[in-house]
PDB file of C-alpha atoms in Angstrom:
ATOM      1  CA  MET A  73      99.707  40.786 -85.361  1.00 88.00           C
ATOM      2  CA  LYS A  74      96.086  39.862 -86.127  1.00 93.00           C
ATOM      3  CA  ARG A  75      94.819  42.676 -83.909  1.00 94.00           C
ATOM      4  CA  VAL A  76      97.096  45.241 -85.574  1.00 95.00           C
ATOM      5  CA  PHE A  77      95.912  44.002 -88.975  1.00 95.00           C
ATOM      6  CA  ASP A  78      92.254  44.303 -87.864  1.00 96.00           C
ATOM      7  CA  LEU A  79      92.704  47.831 -86.538  1.00 97.00           C
ATOM      8  CA  THR A  80      94.629  49.097 -89.554  1.00 96.00           C
ATOM      9  CA  LEU A  81      92.359  47.646 -92.217  1.00 96.00           C
ATOM     10  CA  SER A  82      89.080  48.451 -90.404  1.00 96.00           C
ATOM     11  CA  PHE A  83      90.062  52.083 -89.868  1.00 96.00           C
ATOM     12  CA  THR A  84      91.206  52.413 -93.485  1.00 97.00           C
ATOM     13  CA  VAL A  85      87.982  50.924 -94.876  1.00 95.00           C
ATOM     14  CA  LEU A  86      85.838  53.158 -92.645  1.00 96.00           C
ATOM     15  CA  VAL A  87      87.663  56.263 -93.858  1.00 96.00           C
ATOM     16  CA  VAL A  88      87.632  55.283 -97.543  1.00 96.00           C
ATOM     17  CA  LEU A  89      83.992  54.171 -97.530  1.00 95.00           C
ATOM     18  CA  PHE A  90      82.676  56.936 -95.284  1.00 96.00           C
ATOM     19  CA  PRO A  91      80.732  58.631 -98.151  1.00 96.00           C
ATOM     20  CA  ILE A  92      79.047  55.318 -99.006  1.00 95.00           C
ATOM     21  CA  ILE A  93      78.306  54.641 -95.336  1.00 96.00           C
ATOM     22  CA  LEU A  94      76.695  58.071 -95.027  1.00 97.00           C
ATOM     23  CA  ILE A  95      74.588  57.564 -98.165  1.00 96.00           C
ATOM     24  CA  VAL A  96      73.423  54.117 -96.992  1.00 96.00           C
ATOM     25  CA  ALA A  97      72.489  55.535 -93.577  1.00 96.00           C
ATOM     26  CA  VAL A  98      70.399  58.300 -95.168  1.00 97.00           C
ATOM     27  CA  LEU A  99      68.641  55.849 -97.495  1.00 96.00           C
ATOM     28  CA  ILE A 100      67.827  53.511 -94.617  1.00 95.00           C
ATOM     29  CA  ARG A 101      66.343  56.417 -92.676  1.00 94.00           C
ATOM     30  CA  LEU A 102      64.181  57.382 -95.666  1.00 94.00           C
ATOM     31  CA  LYS A 103      63.130  53.880 -96.744  1.00 92.00           C
ATOM     32  CA  LEU A 104      62.995  51.903 -93.493  1.00 91.00           C
ATOM     33  CA  GLY A 105      62.738  54.582 -90.810  1.00 88.00           C
ATOM     34  CA  SER A 106      64.688  54.715 -87.601  1.00 89.00           C
ATOM     35  CA  PRO A 107      66.750  53.447 -85.989  1.00 92.00           C
ATOM     36  CA  VAL A 108      69.262  53.221 -88.817  1.00 95.00           C
ATOM     37  CA  LEU A 109      71.430  50.756 -86.917  1.00 95.00           C
ATOM     38  CA  PHE A 110      70.367  47.291 -85.835  1.00 93.00           C
ATOM     39  CA  LYS A 111      71.972  46.451 -82.483  1.00 95.00           C
ATOM     40  CA  GLN A 112      71.787  43.063 -80.815  1.00 94.00           C
ATOM     41  CA  ASP A 113      73.613  41.221 -78.051  1.00 97.00           C
ATOM     42  CA  ARG A 114      75.821  38.445 -79.403  1.00 97.00           C
ATOM     43  CA  PRO A 115      78.394  36.104 -77.791  1.00 97.00           C
ATOM     44  CA  GLY A 116      82.007  36.959 -78.556  1.00 96.00           C
ATOM     45  CA  LEU A 117      85.390  35.643 -77.442  1.00 96.00           C
ATOM     46  CA  ASN A 118      84.919  33.012 -74.706  1.00 95.00           C
ATOM     47  CA  GLY A 119      81.171  33.596 -74.899  1.00 94.00           C
ATOM     48  CA  THR A 120      81.411  37.152 -73.535  1.00 96.00           C
ATOM     49  CA  ILE A 121      78.337  39.120 -74.602  1.00 97.00           C
ATOM     50  CA  PHE A 122      78.780  42.290 -76.661  1.00 97.00           C
ATOM     51  CA  ARG A 123      76.463  44.576 -78.637  1.00 97.00           C
ATOM     52  CA  MET A 124      76.867  43.902 -82.361  1.00 97.00           C
ATOM     53  CA  MET A 125      76.006  46.632 -84.875  1.00 97.00           C
ATOM     54  CA  LYS A 126      74.706  46.295 -88.424  1.00 95.00           C
ATOM     55  CA  PHE A 127      72.712  48.486 -90.755  1.00 96.00           C
ATOM     56  CA  ARG A 128      69.023  47.840 -90.435  1.00 93.00           C
ATOM     57  CA  THR A 129      67.532  45.804 -93.320  1.00 92.00           C
ATOM     58  CA  MET A 130      63.949  45.087 -92.194  1.00 90.00           C
ATOM     59  CA  LEU A 131      60.794  46.989 -91.388  1.00 86.00           C
ATOM     60  CA  ASP A 132      59.358  46.936 -87.868  1.00 82.00           C
ATOM     61  CA  ALA A 133      55.965  45.727 -89.102  1.00 79.00           C
ATOM     62  CA  LYS A 134      53.935  43.981 -86.373  1.00 80.00           C
ATOM     63  CA  ASP A 135      50.724  41.967 -86.199  1.00 77.00           C
ATOM     64  CA  LYS A 136      47.607  43.059 -84.319  1.00 79.00           C
ATOM     65  CA  TYR A 137      49.061  41.605 -81.107  1.00 83.00           C
ATOM     66  CA  GLY A 138      52.236  43.689 -81.321  1.00 78.00           C
ATOM     67  CA  ASN A 139      54.491  40.831 -82.408  1.00 84.00           C
ATOM     68  CA  LEU A 140      57.004  41.333 -85.213  1.00 80.00           C
ATOM     69  CA  LEU A 141      55.916  39.760 -88.485  1.00 80.00           C
ATOM     70  CA  PRO A 142      58.073  36.955 -89.980  1.00 80.00           C
ATOM     71  CA  ASP A 143      61.317  38.019 -91.656  1.00 77.00           C
ATOM     72  CA  ASP A 144      60.019  37.384 -95.173  1.00 79.00           C
ATOM     73  CA  GLN A 145      57.173  39.858 -94.566  1.00 81.00           C
ATOM     74  CA  ARG A 146      59.453  42.552 -93.172  1.00 85.00           C
ATOM     75  CA  MET A 147      62.267  42.280 -95.711  1.00 86.00           C
ATOM     76  CA  THR A 148      62.146  44.866 -98.499  1.00 88.00           C
ATOM     77  CA  LYS A 149      63.952  44.887-101.849  1.00 91.00           C
ATOM     78  CA  PHE A 150      66.228  47.581-100.482  1.00 92.00           C
ATOM     79  CA  GLY A 151      66.994  45.525 -97.375  1.00 91.00           C
ATOM     80  CA  ALA A 152      67.669  42.461 -99.512  1.00 90.00           C
ATOM     81  CA  PHE A 153      70.069  44.545-101.613  1.00 92.00           C
ATOM     82  CA  LEU A 154      71.949  45.668 -98.497  1.00 92.00           C
ATOM     83  CA  ARG A 155      72.333  42.062 -97.403  1.00 89.00           C
ATOM     84  CA  SER A 156      73.307  40.705-100.807  1.00 86.00           C
ATOM     85  CA  THR A 157      76.052  43.323-101.144  1.00 88.00           C
ATOM     86  CA  SER A 158      77.054  43.001 -97.450  1.00 89.00           C
ATOM     87  CA  LEU A 159      76.671  46.786 -97.056  1.00 93.00           C
ATOM     88  CA  ASP A 160      74.661  46.042 -93.908  1.00 94.00           C
ATOM     89  CA  GLU A 161      77.869  44.712 -92.305  1.00 94.00           C
ATOM     90  CA  LEU A 162      79.837  47.984 -92.528  1.00 96.00           C
ATOM     91  CA  PRO A 163      78.942  49.207 -88.993  1.00 96.00           C
ATOM     92  CA  GLY A 164      80.523  45.989 -87.725  1.00 96.00           C
ATOM     93  CA  LEU A 165      83.890  47.584 -88.432  1.00 97.00           C
ATOM     94  CA  LEU A 166      83.230  49.692 -85.318  1.00 97.00           C
ATOM     95  CA  ASN A 167      82.938  46.438 -83.347  1.00 97.00           C
ATOM     96  CA  VAL A 168      86.324  45.450 -84.778  1.00 97.00           C
ATOM     97  CA  LEU A 169      87.869  48.745 -83.652  1.00 97.00           C
ATOM     98  CA  LYS A 170      86.403  48.241 -80.170  1.00 96.00           C
ATOM     99  CA  GLY A 171      87.900  44.759 -79.962  1.00 95.00           C
ATOM    100  CA  ASP A 172      84.576  42.896 -79.805  1.00 97.00           C
ATOM    101  CA  MET A 173      85.130  41.331 -83.212  1.00 97.00           C
ATOM    102  CA  SER A 174      87.816  40.544 -85.751  1.00 97.00           C
ATOM    103  CA  LEU A 175      87.636  40.981 -89.498  1.00 97.00           C
ATOM    104  CA  VAL A 176      87.803  37.196 -89.851  1.00 97.00           C
ATOM    105  CA  GLY A 177      86.383  34.603 -87.502  1.00 97.00           C
ATOM    106  CA  PRO A 178      83.220  32.589 -86.852  1.00 97.00           C
ATOM    107  CA  ARG A 179      80.129  34.767 -87.277  1.00 95.00           C
ATOM    108  CA  PRO A 180      78.607  35.833 -83.934  1.00 96.00           C
ATOM    109  CA  LEU A 181      75.254  34.088 -83.592  1.00 95.00           C
ATOM    110  CA  LEU A 182      72.308  34.567 -81.233  1.00 94.00           C
ATOM    111  CA  VAL A 183      72.809  34.419 -77.473  1.00 96.00           C
ATOM    112  CA  GLN A 184      69.923  31.953 -77.216  1.00 95.00           C
ATOM    113  CA  TYR A 185      71.978  29.384 -79.135  1.00 95.00           C
ATOM    114  CA  LEU A 186      74.677  29.159 -76.436  1.00 95.00           C
ATOM    115  CA  PRO A 187      73.087  26.301 -74.440  1.00 94.00           C
ATOM    116  CA  LEU A 188      72.348  24.373 -77.645  1.00 94.00           C
ATOM    117  CA  TYR A 189      75.969  23.827 -78.725  1.00 95.00           C
ATOM    118  CA  ASN A 190      77.797  20.610 -77.980  1.00 94.00           C
ATOM    119  CA  ASP A 191      81.347  20.848 -76.624  1.00 94.00           C
ATOM    120  CA  GLU A 192      82.919  20.736 -80.076  1.00 96.00           C
ATOM    121  CA  GLN A 193      80.636  23.421 -81.530  1.00 95.00           C
ATOM    122  CA  ALA A 194      81.211  25.670 -78.514  1.00 96.00           C
ATOM    123  CA  ARG A 195      84.913  25.874 -79.468  1.00 97.00           C
ATOM    124  CA  ARG A 196      83.879  28.434 -82.109  1.00 96.00           C
ATOM    125  CA  HIS A 197      84.061  30.941 -79.233  1.00 97.00           C
ATOM    126  CA  ASN A 198      87.768  30.293 -78.631  1.00 97.00           C
ATOM    127  CA  VAL A 199      88.564  33.133 -81.045  1.00 97.00           C
ATOM    128  CA  ARG A 200      86.988  36.535 -81.656  1.00 97.00           C
ATOM    129  CA  PRO A 201      83.940  36.377 -83.935  1.00 97.00           C
ATOM    130  CA  GLY A 202      84.364  37.855 -87.394  1.00 97.00           C
ATOM    131  CA  ILE A 203      82.569  40.009 -89.906  1.00 96.00           C
ATOM    132  CA  THR A 204      83.378  37.230 -92.359  1.00 95.00           C
ATOM    133  CA  GLY A 205      84.695  33.743 -91.857  1.00 95.00           C
ATOM    134  CA  TRP A 206      85.573  30.344 -93.285  1.00 95.00           C
ATOM    135  CA  ALA A 207      81.920  29.262 -93.242  1.00 93.00           C
ATOM    136  CA  GLN A 208      80.870  32.453 -95.045  1.00 91.00           C
ATOM    137  CA  VAL A 209      83.172  31.766 -98.006  1.00 92.00           C
ATOM    138  CA  ASN A 210      82.161  28.091 -98.075  1.00 91.00           C
ATOM    139  CA  GLY A 211      78.413  28.393 -98.361  1.00 81.00           C
ATOM    140  CA  ARG A 212      77.311  31.216 -96.027  1.00 74.00           C
ATOM    141  CA  ASN A 213      73.600  30.715 -95.231  1.00 71.00           C
ATOM    142  CA  ALA A 214      73.065  28.096 -97.945  1.00 75.00           C
ATOM    143  CA  ILE A 215      74.687  25.314 -95.866  1.00 84.00           C
ATOM    144  CA  GLY A 216      73.290  23.562 -92.810  1.00 88.00           C
ATOM    145  CA  TRP A 217      74.165  24.359 -89.212  1.00 92.00           C
ATOM    146  CA  GLU A 218      76.302  21.243 -88.632  1.00 91.00           C
ATOM    147  CA  ASP A 219      78.452  22.002 -91.685  1.00 92.00           C
ATOM    148  CA  LYS A 220      78.703  25.646 -90.663  1.00 94.00           C
ATOM    149  CA  PHE A 221      79.915  24.728 -87.177  1.00 95.00           C
ATOM    150  CA  LYS A 222      82.467  22.247 -88.549  1.00 95.00           C
ATOM    151  CA  LEU A 223      83.894  25.006 -90.741  1.00 96.00           C
ATOM    152  CA  ASP A 224      83.975  27.402 -87.778  1.00 96.00           C
ATOM    153  CA  VAL A 225      85.876  24.925 -85.597  1.00 97.00           C
ATOM    154  CA  TRP A 226      88.246  24.118 -88.479  1.00 97.00           C
ATOM    155  CA  TYR A 227      89.081  27.834 -88.606  1.00 97.00           C
ATOM    156  CA  VAL A 228      89.719  27.912 -84.849  1.00 97.00           C
ATOM    157  CA  ASP A 229      92.245  25.092 -85.246  1.00 97.00           C
ATOM    158  CA  ASN A 230      93.912  26.398 -88.404  1.00 96.00           C
ATOM    159  CA  HIS A 231      93.682  30.199 -88.381  1.00 94.00           C
ATOM    160  CA  SER A 232      96.663  32.213 -89.527  1.00 94.00           C
ATOM    161  CA  MET A 233      97.339  35.602 -91.062  1.00 94.00           C
ATOM    162  CA  TRP A 234      97.581  34.087 -94.527  1.00 95.00           C
ATOM    163  CA  LEU A 235      94.298  32.228 -94.095  1.00 96.00           C
ATOM    164  CA  ASP A 236      92.634  35.474 -92.969  1.00 96.00           C
ATOM    165  CA  ILE A 237      93.910  37.269 -96.077  1.00 95.00           C
ATOM    166  CA  LYS A 238      92.639  34.415 -98.272  1.00 96.00           C
ATOM    167  CA  ILE A 239      89.202  34.577 -96.605  1.00 96.00           C
ATOM    168  CA  LEU A 240      89.013  38.349 -97.098  1.00 95.00           C
ATOM    169  CA  PHE A 241      89.747  38.011-100.819  1.00 94.00           C
ATOM    170  CA  LEU A 242      87.223  35.159-101.146  1.00 93.00           C
ATOM    171  CA  THR A 243      84.678  37.319 -99.307  1.00 91.00           C
ATOM    172  CA  ILE A 244      85.092  40.116-101.837  1.00 89.00           C
ATOM    173  CA  LYS A 245      84.502  37.581-104.613  1.00 88.00           C
ATOM    174  CA  LYS A 246      81.378  36.254-102.840  1.00 84.00           C
ATOM    175  CA  VAL A 247      79.990  39.784-102.467  1.00 83.00           C
ATOM    176  CA  PHE A 248      80.230  40.346-106.230  1.00 79.00           C
ATOM    177  CA  VAL A 249      78.833  36.905-107.079  1.00 73.00           C
ATOM    178  CA  ARG A 250      76.183  37.159-104.304  1.00 63.00           C
ATOM    179  CA  GLU A 251      76.157  33.460-103.424  1.00 58.00           C
ATOM    180  CA  GLY A 252      74.699  31.783-100.332  1.00 51.00           C
ATOM    181  CA  ILE A 253      72.927  34.871 -99.002  1.00 50.00           C
ATOM    182  CA  SER A 254      69.973  32.910 -97.688  1.00 50.00           C
ATOM    183  CA  ALA A 255      68.771  29.371 -97.167  1.00 48.00           C
ATOM    184  CA  SER A 256      66.547  27.942 -99.872  1.00 46.00           C
ATOM    185  CA  ASP A 257      63.309  28.463 -97.919  1.00 49.00           C
ATOM    186  CA  HIS A 258      64.218  31.439 -95.683  1.00 51.00           C
ATOM    187  CA  VAL A 259      65.191  35.053 -96.323  1.00 54.00           C
ATOM    188  CA  THR A 260      68.173  34.523 -94.022  1.00 61.00           C
ATOM    189  CA  ILE A 261      68.684  31.091 -92.419  1.00 73.00           C
ATOM    190  CA  GLU A 262      66.516  28.675 -90.455  1.00 81.00           C
ATOM    191  CA  PRO A 263      66.962  29.126 -86.675  1.00 85.00           C
ATOM    192  CA  PHE A 264      69.320  26.688 -84.927  1.00 88.00           C
ATOM    193  CA  LYS A 265      67.263  24.338 -82.739  1.00 86.00           C
ATOM    194  CA  GLY A 266      69.986  22.150 -81.325  1.00 84.00           C
ATOM    195  CA  ASN A 267      71.675  18.985 -82.460  1.00 82.00           C
ATOM    196  CA  LYS A 268      69.898  15.870 -83.677  1.00 70.00           C
ATOM    197  CA  ARG A 269      71.915  13.703 -81.319  1.00 61.00           C
TER     198      ARG A 269
END
C-alpha cells in the first residue's frame, strides 16, 4: 500500500509541478551553471547504494589547489532559497518512482557514515529512505545527530500509512515556516563523526 501511495502521489506532484520544475531548472542553469542536478551515491534500503538526485544549490568554486571551498562560501542566496523552500528536493520524486526512495522515511545520508553507526542507528536502513521523515518534521538540521537517529529508528518501529500522511502535512507546514533548515553554525549540518561512546 505504501508503494502504491508513493507512486501515485509522486507522479501526480511531478505532473502538477512540472512548470515550476522547468523554471527552477532554467534558473539554476543561469545562476549556478551546469550541471543542474546534483547526483550523489547514498545508502538506501538495507544499505544498498543508489544515486540520489536533487537540484543543485551551490557553486563549484574551488581554491588554488583545486579543492572545493567550504559550503558557506559556495552557497548563494538563490541556493539558500531553494533549500529553505525544499524546491531542491523535487528531483527526488524520480528516485521515488524508481523505487530507491519513499516519500517518507529516514533521510538518506552519506555513504561514508555507514561504518560510523552503532547497531541501533543502523536500523534506519530497515526501510526505504525518504524525501521527508520524522526527524525532518521534528527539528530537521537544527537537532543533533543522536536525536536525529533516535527519531529515525522510532519511525522504523512505528511507521504506518497514517503516520506518513501526518508527516507529509507537517512537512508542508515546515516548508512554509522554514524552520530547522540548517544547524546554528553551518549552512547545512555539521558532518557526522561517529558516536561519543
